[in-house]
PDB file of C-alpha atoms in Angstrom:
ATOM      1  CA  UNK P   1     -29.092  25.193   3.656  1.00  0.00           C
ATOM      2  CA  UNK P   2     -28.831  24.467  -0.183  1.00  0.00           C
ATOM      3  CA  UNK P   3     -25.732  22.355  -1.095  1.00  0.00           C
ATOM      4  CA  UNK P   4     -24.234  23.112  -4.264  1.00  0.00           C
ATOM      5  CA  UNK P   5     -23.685  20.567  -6.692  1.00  0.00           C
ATOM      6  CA  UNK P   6     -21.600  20.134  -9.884  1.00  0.00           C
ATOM      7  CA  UNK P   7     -21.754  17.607 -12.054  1.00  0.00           C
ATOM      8  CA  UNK P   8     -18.677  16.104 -14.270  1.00  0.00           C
ATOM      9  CA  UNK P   9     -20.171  14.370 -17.640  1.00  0.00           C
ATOM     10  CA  UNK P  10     -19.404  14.636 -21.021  1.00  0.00           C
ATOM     11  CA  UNK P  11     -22.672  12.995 -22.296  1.00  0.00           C
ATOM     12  CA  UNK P  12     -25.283  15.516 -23.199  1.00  0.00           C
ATOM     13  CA  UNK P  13     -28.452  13.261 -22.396  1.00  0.00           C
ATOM     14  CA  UNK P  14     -26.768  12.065 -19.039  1.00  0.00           C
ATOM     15  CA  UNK P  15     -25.690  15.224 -18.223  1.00  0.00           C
ATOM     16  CA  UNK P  16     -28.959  17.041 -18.587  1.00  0.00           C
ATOM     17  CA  UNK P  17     -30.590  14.132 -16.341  1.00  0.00           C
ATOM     18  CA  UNK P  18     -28.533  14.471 -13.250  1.00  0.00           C
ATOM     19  CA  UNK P  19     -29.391  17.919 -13.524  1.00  0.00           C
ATOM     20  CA  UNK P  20     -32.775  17.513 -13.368  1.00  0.00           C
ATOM     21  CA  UNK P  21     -32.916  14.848 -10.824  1.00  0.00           C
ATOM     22  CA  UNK P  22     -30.462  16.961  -8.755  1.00  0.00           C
ATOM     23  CA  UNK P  23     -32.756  19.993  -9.545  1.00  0.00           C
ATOM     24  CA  UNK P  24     -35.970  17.791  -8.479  1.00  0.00           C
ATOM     25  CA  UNK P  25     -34.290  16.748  -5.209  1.00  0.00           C
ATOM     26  CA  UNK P  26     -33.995  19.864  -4.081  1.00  0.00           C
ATOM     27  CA  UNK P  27     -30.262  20.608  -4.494  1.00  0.00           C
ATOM     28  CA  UNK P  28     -28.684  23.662  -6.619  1.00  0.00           C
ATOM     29  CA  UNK P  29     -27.297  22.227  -9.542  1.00  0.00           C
ATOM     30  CA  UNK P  30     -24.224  25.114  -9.927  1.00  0.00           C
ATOM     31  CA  UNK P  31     -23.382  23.323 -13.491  1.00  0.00           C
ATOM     32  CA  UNK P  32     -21.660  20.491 -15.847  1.00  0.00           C
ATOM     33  CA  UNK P  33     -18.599  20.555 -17.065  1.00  0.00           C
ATOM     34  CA  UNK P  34     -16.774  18.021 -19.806  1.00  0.00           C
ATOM     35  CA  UNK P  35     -13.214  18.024 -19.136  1.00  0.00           C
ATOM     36  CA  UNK P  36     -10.282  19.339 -16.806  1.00  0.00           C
ATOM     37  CA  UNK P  37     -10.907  22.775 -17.635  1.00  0.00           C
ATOM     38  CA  UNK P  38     -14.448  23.260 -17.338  1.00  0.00           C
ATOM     39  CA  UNK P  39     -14.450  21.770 -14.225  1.00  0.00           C
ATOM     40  CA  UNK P  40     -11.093  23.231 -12.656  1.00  0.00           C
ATOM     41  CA  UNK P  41     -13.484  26.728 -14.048  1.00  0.00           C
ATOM     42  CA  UNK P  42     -17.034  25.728 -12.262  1.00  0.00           C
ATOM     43  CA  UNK P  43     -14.843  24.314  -9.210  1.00  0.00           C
ATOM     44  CA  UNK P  44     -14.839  28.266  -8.732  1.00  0.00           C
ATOM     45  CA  UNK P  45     -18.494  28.838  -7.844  1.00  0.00           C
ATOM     46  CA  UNK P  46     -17.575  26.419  -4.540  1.00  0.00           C
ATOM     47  CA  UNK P  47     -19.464  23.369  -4.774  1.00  0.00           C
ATOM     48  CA  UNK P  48     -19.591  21.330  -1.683  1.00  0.00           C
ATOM     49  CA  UNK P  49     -20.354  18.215  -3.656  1.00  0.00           C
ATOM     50  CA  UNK P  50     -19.493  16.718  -6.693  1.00  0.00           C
ATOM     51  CA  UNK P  51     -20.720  13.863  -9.114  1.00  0.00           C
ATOM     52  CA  UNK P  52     -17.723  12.873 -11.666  1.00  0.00           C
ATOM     53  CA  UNK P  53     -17.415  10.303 -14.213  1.00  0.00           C
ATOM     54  CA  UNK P  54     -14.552   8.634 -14.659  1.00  0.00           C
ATOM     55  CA  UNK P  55     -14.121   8.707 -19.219  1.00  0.00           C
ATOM     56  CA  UNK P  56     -14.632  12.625 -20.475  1.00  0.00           C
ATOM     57  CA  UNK P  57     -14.447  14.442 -23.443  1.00  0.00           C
ATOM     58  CA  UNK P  58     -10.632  14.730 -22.522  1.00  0.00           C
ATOM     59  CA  UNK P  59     -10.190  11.540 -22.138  1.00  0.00           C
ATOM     60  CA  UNK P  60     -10.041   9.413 -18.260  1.00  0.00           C
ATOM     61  CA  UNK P  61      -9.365  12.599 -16.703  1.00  0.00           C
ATOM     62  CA  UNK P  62     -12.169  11.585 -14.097  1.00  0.00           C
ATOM     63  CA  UNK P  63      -9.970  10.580 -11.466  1.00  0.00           C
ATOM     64  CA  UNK P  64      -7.921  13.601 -11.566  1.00  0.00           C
ATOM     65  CA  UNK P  65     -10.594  15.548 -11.521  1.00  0.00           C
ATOM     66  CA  UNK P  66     -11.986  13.682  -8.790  1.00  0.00           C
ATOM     67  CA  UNK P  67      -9.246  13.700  -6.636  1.00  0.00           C
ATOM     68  CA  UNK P  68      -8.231  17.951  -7.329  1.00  0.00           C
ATOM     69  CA  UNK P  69     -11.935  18.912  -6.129  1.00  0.00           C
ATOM     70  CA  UNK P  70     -11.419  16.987  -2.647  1.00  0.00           C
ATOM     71  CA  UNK P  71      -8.525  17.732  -2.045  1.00  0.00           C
ATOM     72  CA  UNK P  72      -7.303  21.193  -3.538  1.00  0.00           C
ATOM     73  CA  UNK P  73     -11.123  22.536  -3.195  1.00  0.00           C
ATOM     74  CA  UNK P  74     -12.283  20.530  -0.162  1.00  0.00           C
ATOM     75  CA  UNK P  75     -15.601  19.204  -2.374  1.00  0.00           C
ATOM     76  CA  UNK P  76     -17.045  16.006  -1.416  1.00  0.00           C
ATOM     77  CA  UNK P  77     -16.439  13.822  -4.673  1.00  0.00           C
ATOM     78  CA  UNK P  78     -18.887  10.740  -5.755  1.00  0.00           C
ATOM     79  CA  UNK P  79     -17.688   9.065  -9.008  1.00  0.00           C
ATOM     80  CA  UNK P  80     -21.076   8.234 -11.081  1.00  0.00           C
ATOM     81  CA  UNK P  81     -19.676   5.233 -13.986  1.00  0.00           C
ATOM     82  CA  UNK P  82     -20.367   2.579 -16.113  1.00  0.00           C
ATOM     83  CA  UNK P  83     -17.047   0.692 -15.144  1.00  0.00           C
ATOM     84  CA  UNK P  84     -16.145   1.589 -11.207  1.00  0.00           C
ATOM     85  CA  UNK P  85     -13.453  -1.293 -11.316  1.00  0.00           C
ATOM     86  CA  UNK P  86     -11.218   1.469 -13.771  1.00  0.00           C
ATOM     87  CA  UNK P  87     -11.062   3.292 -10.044  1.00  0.00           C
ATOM     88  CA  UNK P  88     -10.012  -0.144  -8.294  1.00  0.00           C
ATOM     89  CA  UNK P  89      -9.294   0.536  -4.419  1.00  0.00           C
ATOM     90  CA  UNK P  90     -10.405   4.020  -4.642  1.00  0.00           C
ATOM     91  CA  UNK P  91      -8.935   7.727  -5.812  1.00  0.00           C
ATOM     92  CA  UNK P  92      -7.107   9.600  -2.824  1.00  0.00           C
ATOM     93  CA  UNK P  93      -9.705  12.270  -1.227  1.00  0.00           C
ATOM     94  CA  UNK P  94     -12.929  10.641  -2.781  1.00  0.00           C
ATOM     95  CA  UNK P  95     -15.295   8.599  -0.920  1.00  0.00           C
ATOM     96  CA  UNK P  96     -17.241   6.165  -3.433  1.00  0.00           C
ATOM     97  CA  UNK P  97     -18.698   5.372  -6.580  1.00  0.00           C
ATOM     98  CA  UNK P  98     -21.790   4.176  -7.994  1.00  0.00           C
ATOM     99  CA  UNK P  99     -22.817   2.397 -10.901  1.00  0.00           C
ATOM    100  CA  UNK P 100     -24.258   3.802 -14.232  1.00  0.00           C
ATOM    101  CA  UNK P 101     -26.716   3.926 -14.987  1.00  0.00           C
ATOM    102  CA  UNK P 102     -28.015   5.622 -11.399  1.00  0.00           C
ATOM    103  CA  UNK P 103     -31.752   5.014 -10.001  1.00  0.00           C
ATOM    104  CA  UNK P 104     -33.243   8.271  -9.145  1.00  0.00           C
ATOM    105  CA  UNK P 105     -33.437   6.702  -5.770  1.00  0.00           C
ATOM    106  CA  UNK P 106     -30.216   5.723  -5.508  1.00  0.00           C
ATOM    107  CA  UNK P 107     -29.188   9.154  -6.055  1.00  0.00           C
ATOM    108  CA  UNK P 108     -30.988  10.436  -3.933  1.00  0.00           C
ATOM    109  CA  UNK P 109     -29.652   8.090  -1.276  1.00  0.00           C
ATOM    110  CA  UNK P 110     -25.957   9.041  -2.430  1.00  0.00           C
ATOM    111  CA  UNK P 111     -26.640  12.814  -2.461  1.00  0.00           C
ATOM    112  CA  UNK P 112     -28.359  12.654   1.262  1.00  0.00           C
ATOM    113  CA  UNK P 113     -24.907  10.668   2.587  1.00  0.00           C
ATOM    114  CA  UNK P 114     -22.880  13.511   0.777  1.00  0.00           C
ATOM    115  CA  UNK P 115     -24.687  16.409   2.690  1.00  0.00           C
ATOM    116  CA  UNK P 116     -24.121  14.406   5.858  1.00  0.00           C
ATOM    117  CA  UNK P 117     -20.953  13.558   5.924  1.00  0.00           C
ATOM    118  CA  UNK P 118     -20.396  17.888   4.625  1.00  0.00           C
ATOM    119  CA  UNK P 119     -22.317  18.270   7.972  1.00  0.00           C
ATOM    120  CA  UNK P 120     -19.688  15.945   9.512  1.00  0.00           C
ATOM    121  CA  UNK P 121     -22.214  14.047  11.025  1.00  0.00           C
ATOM    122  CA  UNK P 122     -20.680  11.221  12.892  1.00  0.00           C
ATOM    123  CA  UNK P 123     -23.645   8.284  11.917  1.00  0.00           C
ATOM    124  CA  UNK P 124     -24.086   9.110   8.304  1.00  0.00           C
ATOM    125  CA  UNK P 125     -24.820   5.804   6.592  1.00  0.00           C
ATOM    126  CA  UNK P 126     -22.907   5.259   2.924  1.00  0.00           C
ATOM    127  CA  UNK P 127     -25.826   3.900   0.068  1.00  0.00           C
ATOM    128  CA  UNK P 128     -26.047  -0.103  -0.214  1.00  0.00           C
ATOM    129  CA  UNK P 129     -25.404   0.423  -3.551  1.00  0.00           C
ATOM    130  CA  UNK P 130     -22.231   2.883  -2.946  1.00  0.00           C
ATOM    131  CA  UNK P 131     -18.287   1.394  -3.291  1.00  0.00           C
ATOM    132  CA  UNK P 132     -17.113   3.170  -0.551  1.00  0.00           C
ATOM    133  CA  UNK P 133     -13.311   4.114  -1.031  1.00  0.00           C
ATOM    134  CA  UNK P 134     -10.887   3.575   1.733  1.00  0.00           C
TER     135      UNK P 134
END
Protein backbone atom coordinates (compact mmCIF):
# COMPACT_ATOMS: atom_id res chain seq x y z
CA UNK A 1 0.00 0.00 0.00
CA UNK A 2 1.18 3.61 -0.95
CA UNK A 3 0.79 6.12 1.95
CA UNK A 4 -0.05 9.47 0.99
CA UNK A 5 1.91 12.24 2.05
CA UNK A 6 1.52 16.05 2.25
CA UNK A 7 3.88 18.28 3.00
CA UNK A 8 3.36 21.84 4.92
CA UNK A 9 6.33 24.40 3.83
CA UNK A 10 6.37 27.68 2.69
CA UNK A 11 10.02 27.59 1.37
CA UNK A 12 10.19 26.84 -2.29
CA UNK A 13 13.74 25.05 -2.26
CA UNK A 14 12.71 23.03 0.96
CA UNK A 15 9.57 22.31 -0.25
CA UNK A 16 10.57 20.89 -3.58
CA UNK A 17 13.23 18.63 -1.59
CA UNK A 18 10.92 16.77 0.68
CA UNK A 19 9.13 16.11 -2.33
CA UNK A 20 11.66 14.52 -3.97
CA UNK A 21 13.07 12.61 -1.14
CA UNK A 22 9.47 11.57 -0.30
CA UNK A 23 9.05 10.78 -4.08
CA UNK A 24 12.53 8.73 -4.00
CA UNK A 25 11.42 6.76 -0.92
CA UNK A 26 8.77 5.43 -2.43
CA UNK A 27 5.82 7.35 -0.92
CA UNK A 28 3.07 9.47 -3.00
CA UNK A 29 3.80 12.88 -2.41
CA UNK A 30 -0.22 14.16 -2.76
CA UNK A 31 1.26 17.95 -2.52
CA UNK A 32 2.62 21.23 -0.53
CA UNK A 33 0.78 23.66 0.72
CA UNK A 34 1.95 27.28 2.40
CA UNK A 35 -0.60 28.28 4.77
CA UNK A 36 -4.02 27.34 6.56
CA UNK A 37 -5.84 27.27 3.47
CA UNK A 38 -3.86 25.35 1.17
CA UNK A 39 -3.49 22.83 3.50
CA UNK A 40 -7.13 22.73 5.12
CA UNK A 41 -7.68 22.36 0.71
CA UNK A 42 -4.98 19.35 0.06
CA UNK A 43 -6.13 17.85 3.61
CA UNK A 44 -9.03 16.83 1.07
CA UNK A 45 -7.17 14.33 -1.10
CA UNK A 46 -6.81 12.19 2.50
CA UNK A 47 -3.33 12.02 3.40
CA UNK A 48 -2.49 9.55 6.03
CA UNK A 49 0.65 11.41 6.91
CA UNK A 50 1.80 14.70 7.18
CA UNK A 51 5.18 16.72 7.43
CA UNK A 52 4.42 20.46 8.81
CA UNK A 53 6.59 23.23 9.70
CA UNK A 54 5.94 25.16 12.35
CA UNK A 55 6.60 29.36 10.65
CA UNK A 56 4.46 29.65 7.11
CA UNK A 57 3.71 32.07 4.72
CA UNK A 58 0.73 32.92 7.15
CA UNK A 59 2.60 33.27 9.78
CA UNK A 60 3.15 30.24 12.96
CA UNK A 61 0.10 28.69 11.81
CA UNK A 62 2.13 25.29 11.95
CA UNK A 63 0.77 24.11 15.04
CA UNK A 64 -2.71 24.65 14.11
CA UNK A 65 -2.30 23.12 11.21
CA UNK A 66 -0.65 20.37 12.82
CA UNK A 67 -2.98 19.70 15.32
CA UNK A 68 -6.51 20.12 12.69
CA UNK A 69 -4.96 17.26 10.35
CA UNK A 70 -4.72 14.71 13.44
CA UNK A 71 -7.33 15.37 14.88
CA UNK A 72 -10.26 16.71 12.58
CA UNK A 73 -8.71 14.49 9.54
CA UNK A 74 -7.19 11.60 11.52
CA UNK A 75 -3.53 12.26 9.56
CA UNK A 76 -0.51 11.26 11.32
CA UNK A 77 1.34 14.73 11.83
CA UNK A 78 5.41 15.06 12.07
CA UNK A 79 6.50 18.71 12.57
CA UNK A 80 9.82 19.15 10.29
CA UNK A 81 11.64 22.79 11.98
CA UNK A 82 14.45 24.76 12.52
CA UNK A 83 13.33 25.68 16.18
CA UNK A 84 11.22 22.48 17.74
CA UNK A 85 11.46 24.22 21.27
CA UNK A 86 8.55 26.96 19.65
CA UNK A 87 6.34 23.47 20.04
CA UNK A 88 7.67 22.92 23.76
CA UNK A 89 5.85 19.72 25.33
CA UNK A 90 4.19 18.89 22.18
CA UNK A 91 0.84 20.02 19.99
CA UNK A 92 -2.37 17.92 21.01
CA UNK A 93 -2.86 14.95 18.31
CA UNK A 94 0.81 15.12 16.89
CA UNK A 95 3.43 12.73 17.69
CA UNK A 96 7.01 14.44 17.18
CA UNK A 97 9.25 16.68 15.55
CA UNK A 98 12.49 16.72 13.97
CA UNK A 99 15.07 19.10 13.38
CA UNK A 100 15.79 21.17 10.17
CA UNK A 101 17.52 20.72 8.32
CA UNK A 102 16.41 16.72 7.88
CA UNK A 103 19.05 13.90 6.69
CA UNK A 104 17.56 11.99 3.92
CA UNK A 105 18.05 9.16 6.30
CA UNK A 106 16.52 10.52 8.98
CA UNK A 107 13.53 10.95 6.98
CA UNK A 108 13.37 8.08 5.93
CA UNK A 109 13.53 6.69 9.45
CA UNK A 110 10.63 9.22 10.48
CA UNK A 111 8.43 8.37 7.45
CA UNK A 112 8.88 4.34 8.11
CA UNK A 113 7.67 5.02 12.07
CA UNK A 114 4.70 7.09 10.54
CA UNK A 115 3.44 4.16 8.27
CA UNK A 116 3.78 1.92 11.31
CA UNK A 117 2.23 3.41 13.79
CA UNK A 118 -0.91 4.15 10.58
CA UNK A 119 -0.63 0.28 10.58
CA UNK A 120 -1.10 0.46 14.38
CA UNK A 121 1.61 -1.72 14.84
CA UNK A 122 2.16 -2.25 18.48
CA UNK A 123 6.44 -2.27 18.36
CA UNK A 124 6.95 0.59 16.02
CA UNK A 125 10.16 2.27 17.16
CA UNK A 126 10.06 6.44 17.13
CA UNK A 127 13.62 7.85 15.16
CA UNK A 128 16.65 8.61 17.68
CA UNK A 129 16.59 11.76 16.30
CA UNK A 130 12.58 12.27 16.72
CA UNK A 131 11.05 14.57 19.92
CA UNK A 132 8.40 12.41 20.53
CA UNK A 133 5.28 14.40 21.91
CA UNK A 134 3.42 13.13 24.87
Amino acid sequence: MTHQIMIVEDEFLIAMELEQIVGNLGYDCIGVADDTESALALVRKKPGIALVDVNLSDGPTGPIIGARLANEFGVKVVFITANPRLLGDGVEGTLGAVTKPVEIEVLKDVLNYLVDVSNDKDDAEPPQRMKLFD
